PDB file of C-alpha atoms in Angstrom:
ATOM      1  CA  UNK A 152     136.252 121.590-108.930  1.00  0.00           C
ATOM      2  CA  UNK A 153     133.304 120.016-110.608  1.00  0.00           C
ATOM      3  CA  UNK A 154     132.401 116.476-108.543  1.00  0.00           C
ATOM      4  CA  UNK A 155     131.408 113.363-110.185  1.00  0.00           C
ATOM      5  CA  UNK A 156     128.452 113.379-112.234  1.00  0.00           C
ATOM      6  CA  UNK A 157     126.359 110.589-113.083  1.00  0.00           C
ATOM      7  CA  UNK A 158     123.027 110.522-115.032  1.00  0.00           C
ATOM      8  CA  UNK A 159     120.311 109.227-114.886  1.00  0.00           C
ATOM      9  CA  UNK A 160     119.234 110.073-111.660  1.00  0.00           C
ATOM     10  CA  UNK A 161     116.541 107.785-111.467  1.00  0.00           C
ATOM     11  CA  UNK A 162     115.446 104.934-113.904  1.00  0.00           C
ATOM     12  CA  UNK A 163     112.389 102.583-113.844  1.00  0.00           C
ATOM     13  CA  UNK A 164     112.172  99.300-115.617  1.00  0.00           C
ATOM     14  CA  UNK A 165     110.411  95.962-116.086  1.00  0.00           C
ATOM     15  CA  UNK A 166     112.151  92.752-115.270  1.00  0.00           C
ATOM     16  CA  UNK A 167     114.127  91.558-118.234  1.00  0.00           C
ATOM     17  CA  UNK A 168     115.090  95.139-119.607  1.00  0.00           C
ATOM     18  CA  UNK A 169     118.090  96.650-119.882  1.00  0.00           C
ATOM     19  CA  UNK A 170     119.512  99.618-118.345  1.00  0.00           C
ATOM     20  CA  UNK A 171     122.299 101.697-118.629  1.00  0.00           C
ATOM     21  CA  UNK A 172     124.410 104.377-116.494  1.00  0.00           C
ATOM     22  CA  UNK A 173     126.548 106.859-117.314  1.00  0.00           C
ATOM     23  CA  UNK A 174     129.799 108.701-114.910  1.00  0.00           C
ATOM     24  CA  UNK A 175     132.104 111.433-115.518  1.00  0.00           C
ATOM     25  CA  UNK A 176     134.563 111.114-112.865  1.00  0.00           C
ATOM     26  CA  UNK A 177     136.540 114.316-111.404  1.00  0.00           C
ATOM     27  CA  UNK A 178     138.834 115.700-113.825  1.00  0.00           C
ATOM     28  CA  UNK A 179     142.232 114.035-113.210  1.00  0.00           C
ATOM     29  CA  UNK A 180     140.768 110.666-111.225  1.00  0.00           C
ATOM     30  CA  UNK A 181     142.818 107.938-113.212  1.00  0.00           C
ATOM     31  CA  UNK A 182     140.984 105.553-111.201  1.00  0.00           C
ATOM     32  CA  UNK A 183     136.892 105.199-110.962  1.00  0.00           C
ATOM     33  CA  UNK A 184     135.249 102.588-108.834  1.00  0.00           C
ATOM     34  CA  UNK A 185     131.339 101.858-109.394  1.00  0.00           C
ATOM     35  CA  UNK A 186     129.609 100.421-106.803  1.00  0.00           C
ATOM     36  CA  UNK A 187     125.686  98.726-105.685  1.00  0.00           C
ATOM     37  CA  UNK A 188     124.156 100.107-102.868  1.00  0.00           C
ATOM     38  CA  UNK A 189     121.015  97.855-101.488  1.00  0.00           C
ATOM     39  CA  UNK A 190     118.746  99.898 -99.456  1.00  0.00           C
ATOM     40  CA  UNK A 191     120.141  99.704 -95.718  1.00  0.00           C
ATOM     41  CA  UNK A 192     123.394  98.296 -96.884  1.00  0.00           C
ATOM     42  CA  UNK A 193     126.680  99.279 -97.268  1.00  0.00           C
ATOM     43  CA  UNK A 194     128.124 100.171-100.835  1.00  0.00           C
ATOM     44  CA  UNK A 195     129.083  96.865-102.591  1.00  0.00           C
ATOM     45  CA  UNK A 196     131.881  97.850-104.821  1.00  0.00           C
ATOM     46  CA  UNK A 197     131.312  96.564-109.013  1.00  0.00           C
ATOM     47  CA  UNK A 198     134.310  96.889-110.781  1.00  0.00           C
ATOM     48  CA  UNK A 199     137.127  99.348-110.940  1.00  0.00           C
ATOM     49  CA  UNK A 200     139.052 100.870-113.367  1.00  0.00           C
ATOM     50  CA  UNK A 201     142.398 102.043-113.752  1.00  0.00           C
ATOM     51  CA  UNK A 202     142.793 105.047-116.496  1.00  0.00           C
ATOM     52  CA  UNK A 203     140.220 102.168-119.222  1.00  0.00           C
ATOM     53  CA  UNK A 204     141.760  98.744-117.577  1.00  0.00           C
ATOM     54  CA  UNK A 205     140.098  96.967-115.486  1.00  0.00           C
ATOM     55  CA  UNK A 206     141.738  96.247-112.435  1.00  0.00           C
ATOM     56  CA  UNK A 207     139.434  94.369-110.259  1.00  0.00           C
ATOM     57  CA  UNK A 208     136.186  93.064-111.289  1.00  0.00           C
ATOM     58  CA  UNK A 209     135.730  89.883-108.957  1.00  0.00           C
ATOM     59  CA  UNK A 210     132.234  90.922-107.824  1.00  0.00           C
ATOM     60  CA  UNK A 211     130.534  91.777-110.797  1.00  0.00           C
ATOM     61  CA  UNK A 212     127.467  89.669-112.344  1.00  0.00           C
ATOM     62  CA  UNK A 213     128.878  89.275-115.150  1.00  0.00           C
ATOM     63  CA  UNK A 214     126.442  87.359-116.811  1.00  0.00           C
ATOM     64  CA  UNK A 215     124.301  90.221-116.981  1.00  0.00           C
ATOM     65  CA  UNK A 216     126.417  93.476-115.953  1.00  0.00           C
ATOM     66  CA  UNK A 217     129.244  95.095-118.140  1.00  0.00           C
ATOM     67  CA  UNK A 218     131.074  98.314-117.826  1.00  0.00           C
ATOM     68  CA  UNK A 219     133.574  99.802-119.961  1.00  0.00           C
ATOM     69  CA  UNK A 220     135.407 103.093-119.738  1.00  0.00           C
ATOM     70  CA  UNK A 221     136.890 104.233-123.133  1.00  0.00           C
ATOM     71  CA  UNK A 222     139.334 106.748-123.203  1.00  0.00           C
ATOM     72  CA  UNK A 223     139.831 106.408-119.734  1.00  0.00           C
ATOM     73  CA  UNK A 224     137.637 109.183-118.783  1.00  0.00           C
ATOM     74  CA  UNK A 225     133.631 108.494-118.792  1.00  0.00           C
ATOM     75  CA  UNK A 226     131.996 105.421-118.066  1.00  0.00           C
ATOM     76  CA  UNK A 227     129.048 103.457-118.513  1.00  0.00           C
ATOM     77  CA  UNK A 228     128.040 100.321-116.439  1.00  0.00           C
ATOM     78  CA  UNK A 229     125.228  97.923-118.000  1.00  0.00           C
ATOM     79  CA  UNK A 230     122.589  95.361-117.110  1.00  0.00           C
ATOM     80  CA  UNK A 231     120.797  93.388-119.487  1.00  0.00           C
ATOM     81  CA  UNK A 232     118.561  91.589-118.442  1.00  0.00           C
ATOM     82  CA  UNK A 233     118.321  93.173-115.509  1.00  0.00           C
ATOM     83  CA  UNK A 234     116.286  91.317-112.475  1.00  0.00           C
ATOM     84  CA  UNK A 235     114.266  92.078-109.367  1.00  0.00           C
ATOM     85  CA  UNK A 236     117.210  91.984-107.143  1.00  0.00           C
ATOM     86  CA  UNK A 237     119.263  94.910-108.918  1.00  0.00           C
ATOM     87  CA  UNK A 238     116.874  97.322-107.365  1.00  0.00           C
ATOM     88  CA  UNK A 239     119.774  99.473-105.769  1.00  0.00           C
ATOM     89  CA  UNK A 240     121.642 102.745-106.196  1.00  0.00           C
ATOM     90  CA  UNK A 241     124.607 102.427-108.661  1.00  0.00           C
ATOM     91  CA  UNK A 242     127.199 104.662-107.554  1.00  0.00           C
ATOM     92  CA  UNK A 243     130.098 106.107-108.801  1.00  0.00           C
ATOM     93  CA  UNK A 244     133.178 106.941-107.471  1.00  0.00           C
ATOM     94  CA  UNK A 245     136.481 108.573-107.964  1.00  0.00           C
ATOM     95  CA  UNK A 246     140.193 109.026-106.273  1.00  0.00           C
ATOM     96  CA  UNK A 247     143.296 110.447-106.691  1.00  0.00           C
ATOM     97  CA  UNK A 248     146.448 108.218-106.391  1.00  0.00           C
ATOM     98  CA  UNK A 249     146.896 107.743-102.601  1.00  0.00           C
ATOM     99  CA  UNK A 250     144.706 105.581-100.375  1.00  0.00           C
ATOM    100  CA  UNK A 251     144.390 108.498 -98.194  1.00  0.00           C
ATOM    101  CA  UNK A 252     142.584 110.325 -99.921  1.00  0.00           C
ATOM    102  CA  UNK A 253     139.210 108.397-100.176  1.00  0.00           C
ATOM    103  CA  UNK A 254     137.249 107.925-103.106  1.00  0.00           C
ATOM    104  CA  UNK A 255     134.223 111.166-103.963  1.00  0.00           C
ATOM    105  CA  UNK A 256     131.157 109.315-104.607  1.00  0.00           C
ATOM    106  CA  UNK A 257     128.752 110.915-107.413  1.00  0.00           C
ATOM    107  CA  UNK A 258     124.989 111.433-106.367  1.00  0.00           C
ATOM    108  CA  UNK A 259     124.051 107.707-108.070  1.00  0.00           C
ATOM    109  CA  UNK A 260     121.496 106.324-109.832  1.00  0.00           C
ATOM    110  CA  UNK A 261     118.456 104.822-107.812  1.00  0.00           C
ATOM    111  CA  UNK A 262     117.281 101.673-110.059  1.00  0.00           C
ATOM    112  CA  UNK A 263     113.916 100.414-109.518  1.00  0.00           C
ATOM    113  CA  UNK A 264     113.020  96.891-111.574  1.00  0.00           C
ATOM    114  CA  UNK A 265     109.623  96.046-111.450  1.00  0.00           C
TER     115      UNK A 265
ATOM    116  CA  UNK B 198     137.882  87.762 -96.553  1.00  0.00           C
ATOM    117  CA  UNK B 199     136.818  90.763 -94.083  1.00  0.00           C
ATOM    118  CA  UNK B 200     134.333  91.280 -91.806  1.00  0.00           C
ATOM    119  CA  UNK B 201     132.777  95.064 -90.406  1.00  0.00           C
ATOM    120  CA  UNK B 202     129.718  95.111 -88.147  1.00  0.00           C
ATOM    121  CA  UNK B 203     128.331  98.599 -87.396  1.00  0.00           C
ATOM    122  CA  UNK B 204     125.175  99.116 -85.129  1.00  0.00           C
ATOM    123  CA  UNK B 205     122.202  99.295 -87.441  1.00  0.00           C
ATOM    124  CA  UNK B 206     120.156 102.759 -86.047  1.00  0.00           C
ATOM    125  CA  UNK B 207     121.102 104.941 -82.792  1.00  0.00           C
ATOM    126  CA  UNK B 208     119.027 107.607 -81.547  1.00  0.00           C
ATOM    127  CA  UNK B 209     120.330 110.546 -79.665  1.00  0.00           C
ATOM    128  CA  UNK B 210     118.748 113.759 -78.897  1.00  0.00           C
ATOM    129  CA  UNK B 211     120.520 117.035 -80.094  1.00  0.00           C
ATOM    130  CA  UNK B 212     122.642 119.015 -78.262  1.00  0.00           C
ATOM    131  CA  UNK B 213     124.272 115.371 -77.197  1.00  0.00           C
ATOM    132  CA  UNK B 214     127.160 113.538 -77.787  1.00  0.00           C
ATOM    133  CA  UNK B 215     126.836 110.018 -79.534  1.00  0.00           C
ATOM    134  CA  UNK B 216     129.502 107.307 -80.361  1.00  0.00           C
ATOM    135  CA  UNK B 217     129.454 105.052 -83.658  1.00  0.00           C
ATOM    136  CA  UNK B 218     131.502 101.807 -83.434  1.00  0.00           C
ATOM    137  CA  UNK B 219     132.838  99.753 -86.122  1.00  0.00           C
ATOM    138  CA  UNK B 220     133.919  96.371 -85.424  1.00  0.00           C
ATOM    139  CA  UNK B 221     136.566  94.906 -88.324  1.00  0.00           C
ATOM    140  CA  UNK B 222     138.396  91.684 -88.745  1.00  0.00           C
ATOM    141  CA  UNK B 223     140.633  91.580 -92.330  1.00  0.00           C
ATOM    142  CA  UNK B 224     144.117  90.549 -93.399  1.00  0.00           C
ATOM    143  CA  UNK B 225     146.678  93.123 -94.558  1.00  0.00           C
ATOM    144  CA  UNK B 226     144.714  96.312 -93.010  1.00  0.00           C
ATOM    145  CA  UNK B 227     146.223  99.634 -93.986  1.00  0.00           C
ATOM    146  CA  UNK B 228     143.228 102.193 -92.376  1.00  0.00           C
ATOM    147  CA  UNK B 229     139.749 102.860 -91.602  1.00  0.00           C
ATOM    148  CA  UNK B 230     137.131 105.340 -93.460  1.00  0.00           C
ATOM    149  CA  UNK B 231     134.372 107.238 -91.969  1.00  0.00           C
ATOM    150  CA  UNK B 232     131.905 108.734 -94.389  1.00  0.00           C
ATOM    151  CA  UNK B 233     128.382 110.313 -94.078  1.00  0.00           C
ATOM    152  CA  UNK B 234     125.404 109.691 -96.031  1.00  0.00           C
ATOM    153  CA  UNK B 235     122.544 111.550 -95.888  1.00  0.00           C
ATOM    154  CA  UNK B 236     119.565 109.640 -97.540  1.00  0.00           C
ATOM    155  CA  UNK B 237     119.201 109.903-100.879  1.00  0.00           C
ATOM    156  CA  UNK B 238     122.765 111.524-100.965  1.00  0.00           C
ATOM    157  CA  UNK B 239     126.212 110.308-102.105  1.00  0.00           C
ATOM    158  CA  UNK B 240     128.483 109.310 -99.407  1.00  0.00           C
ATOM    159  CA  UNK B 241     130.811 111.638 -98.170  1.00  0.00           C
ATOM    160  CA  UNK B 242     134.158 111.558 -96.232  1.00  0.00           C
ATOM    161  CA  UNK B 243     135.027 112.139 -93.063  1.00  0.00           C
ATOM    162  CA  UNK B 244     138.038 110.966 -91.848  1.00  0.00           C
ATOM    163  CA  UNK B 245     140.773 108.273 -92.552  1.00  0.00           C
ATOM    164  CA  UNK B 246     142.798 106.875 -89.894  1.00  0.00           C
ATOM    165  CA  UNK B 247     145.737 105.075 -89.897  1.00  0.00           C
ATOM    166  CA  UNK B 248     147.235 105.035 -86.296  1.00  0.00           C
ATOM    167  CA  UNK B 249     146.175 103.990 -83.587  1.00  0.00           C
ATOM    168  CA  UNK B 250     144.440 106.962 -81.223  1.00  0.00           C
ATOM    169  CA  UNK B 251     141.651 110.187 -81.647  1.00  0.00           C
ATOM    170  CA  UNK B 252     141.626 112.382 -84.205  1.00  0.00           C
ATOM    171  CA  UNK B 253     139.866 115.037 -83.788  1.00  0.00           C
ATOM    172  CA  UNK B 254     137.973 117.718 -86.832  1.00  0.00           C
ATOM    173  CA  UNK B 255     135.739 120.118 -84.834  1.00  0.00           C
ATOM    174  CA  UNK B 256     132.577 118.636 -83.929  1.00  0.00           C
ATOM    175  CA  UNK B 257     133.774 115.045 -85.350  1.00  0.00           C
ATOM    176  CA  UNK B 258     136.280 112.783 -83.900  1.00  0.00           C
ATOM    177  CA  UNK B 259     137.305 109.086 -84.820  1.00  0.00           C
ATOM    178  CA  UNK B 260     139.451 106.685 -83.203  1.00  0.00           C
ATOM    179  CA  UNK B 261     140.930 103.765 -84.295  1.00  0.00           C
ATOM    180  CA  UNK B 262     142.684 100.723 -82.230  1.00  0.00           C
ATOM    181  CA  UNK B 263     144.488  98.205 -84.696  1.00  0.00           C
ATOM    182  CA  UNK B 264     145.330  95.933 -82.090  1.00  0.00           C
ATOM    183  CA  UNK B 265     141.668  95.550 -80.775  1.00  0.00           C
ATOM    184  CA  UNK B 266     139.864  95.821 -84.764  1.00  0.00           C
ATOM    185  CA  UNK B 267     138.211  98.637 -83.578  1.00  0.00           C
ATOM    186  CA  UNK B 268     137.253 102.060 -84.188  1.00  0.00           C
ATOM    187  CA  UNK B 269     134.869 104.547 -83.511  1.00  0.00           C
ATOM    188  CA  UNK B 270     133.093 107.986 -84.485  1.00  0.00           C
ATOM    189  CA  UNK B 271     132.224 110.481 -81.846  1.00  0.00           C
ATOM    190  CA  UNK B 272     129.722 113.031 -82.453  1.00  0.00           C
ATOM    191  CA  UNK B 273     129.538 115.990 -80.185  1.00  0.00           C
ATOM    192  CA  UNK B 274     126.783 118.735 -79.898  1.00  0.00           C
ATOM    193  CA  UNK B 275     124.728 116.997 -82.209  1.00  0.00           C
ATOM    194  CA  UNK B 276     122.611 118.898 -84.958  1.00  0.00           C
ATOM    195  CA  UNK B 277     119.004 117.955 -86.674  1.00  0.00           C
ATOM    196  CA  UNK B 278     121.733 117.867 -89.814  1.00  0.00           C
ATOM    197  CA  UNK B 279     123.629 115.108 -88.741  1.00  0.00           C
ATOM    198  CA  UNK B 280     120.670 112.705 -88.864  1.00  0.00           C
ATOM    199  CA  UNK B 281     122.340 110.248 -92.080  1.00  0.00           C
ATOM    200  CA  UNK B 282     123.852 107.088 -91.856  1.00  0.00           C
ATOM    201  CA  UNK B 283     127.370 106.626 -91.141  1.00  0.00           C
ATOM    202  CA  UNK B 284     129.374 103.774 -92.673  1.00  0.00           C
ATOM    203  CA  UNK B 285     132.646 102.907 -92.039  1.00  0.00           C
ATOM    204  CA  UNK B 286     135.508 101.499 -94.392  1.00  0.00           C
ATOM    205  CA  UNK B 287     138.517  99.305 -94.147  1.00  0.00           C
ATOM    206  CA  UNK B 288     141.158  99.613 -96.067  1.00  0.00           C
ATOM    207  CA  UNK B 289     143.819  97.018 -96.685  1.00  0.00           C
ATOM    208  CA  UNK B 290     146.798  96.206 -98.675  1.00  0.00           C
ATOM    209  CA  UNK B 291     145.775  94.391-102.119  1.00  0.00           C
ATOM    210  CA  UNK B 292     142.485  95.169-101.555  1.00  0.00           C
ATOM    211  CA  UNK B 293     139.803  97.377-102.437  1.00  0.00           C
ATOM    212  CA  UNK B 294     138.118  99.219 -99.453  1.00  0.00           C
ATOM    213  CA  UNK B 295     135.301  97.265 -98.148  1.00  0.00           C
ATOM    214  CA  UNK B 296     132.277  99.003 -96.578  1.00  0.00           C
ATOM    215  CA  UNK B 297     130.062  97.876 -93.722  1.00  0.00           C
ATOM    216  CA  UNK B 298     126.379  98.232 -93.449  1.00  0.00           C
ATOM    217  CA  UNK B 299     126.199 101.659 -92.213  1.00  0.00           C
ATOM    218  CA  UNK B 300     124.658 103.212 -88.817  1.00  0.00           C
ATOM    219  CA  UNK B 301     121.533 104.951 -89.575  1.00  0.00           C
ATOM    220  CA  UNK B 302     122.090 108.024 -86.638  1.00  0.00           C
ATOM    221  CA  UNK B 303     118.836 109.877 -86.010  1.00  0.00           C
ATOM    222  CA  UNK B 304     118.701 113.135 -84.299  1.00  0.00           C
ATOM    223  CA  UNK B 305     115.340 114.174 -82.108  1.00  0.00           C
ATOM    224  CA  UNK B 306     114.797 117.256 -81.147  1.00  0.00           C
TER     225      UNK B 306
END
């Protein structure tokens, strides 16, 4: 079973740019989950979708971050402009219906803003 | 809202047996995550729980304790490979599942 693959796997910008990541989530994953992780912090989750709804996006910037997922299958998550502070790794993540289960997390995307 | 606290950074020496705690308070809570992240890696699970006691996988056990908000990861006959941080998850009704800052676990030889 192919995993959950995300590109790029590492971006550099200025301040004021904008970036943007891509997932393919494991084949049959209704629901995908991306999430910020700050160095030496837990993953923060983003937003998550369920099949291309969005079912919980409370945490999201969303002054300056969007993500869709069209089709229901890939995704992309954007920041424009993006700031110092969203120096992180964007993850992605995966699951199956059934908490249990747990999500599988991509490799990420390490931003660096400069 | 919820609350996890996890010990920042252990050190343990190999061949030994070291214990992760993760401290939770939340509303609704359904079970607890362990998953492993080596740097520069995705995270990857470990074990859910959802009762209260051990559960052991080979070298790996975790143990939860609703009651108390507390749970823990035991590592035994520790390996230069299981240096990585180890974050723990809660998991509760209506919620997403909320992460907490992760143990960095170093292994010396």
């Amino acid at each position: 079973e192919a995993g959950v693959a995300q590109s790029p796997r590492y971006k550099i910008i200025e301040k004021r740019q904008s970036v943007a990541f891509w997932c393919n989530p494991i084949s049959g994953h209704a629901t995908l989950y991306w999430y910020q992780q700050i160095l030496g912090q837990g993953p923060k989750l983003l937003i998550q979708f369920q099949n291309n709804g969005v079912v919980d996006d409370s945490q999201l910037p969303k002054d300056r971050f969007s993500a869709e997922r069209l089709k229901g299958v890939d995704s992309t998550l954007k920041i424009q402009p993006a700031k110092l502070e969203d120096s992180a790794v964007y993850l992605c993540a995966s699951s199956l219906e059934g908490r249990a289960y747990g999500y599988t997390f991509g490799s990420g995307t390490r931003l660096t803003v400069v | 809202g919820q609350n996890i606290d996890q010990p920042t950074e252990m050190t343990a020496t190999e061949g030994a047996i070291v214990q992760i705690n993760c401290t939770y308070q939340t509303s609704g809570f359904n079970g607890l995550f362990w998953y492993q992240q080596h740097a520069g890696e995705a995270p990857t699970f470990l074990s859910y729980n959802v009762l209260d006691g051990l559960e052991e996988k080979g070298r790996f056990s975790s143990f939860l304790s609703r009651s108390k908000g507390y749970s823990y990861l035991l590592l035994k006959e520790l390996q230069m490979k299981d240096s990585a941080s180890y974050l723990c998850a809660v998991d509760s009704y209506g919620q997403n599942f909320v992460f907490g800052p992760g143990t960095r676990l170093s292994v010396l030889p």
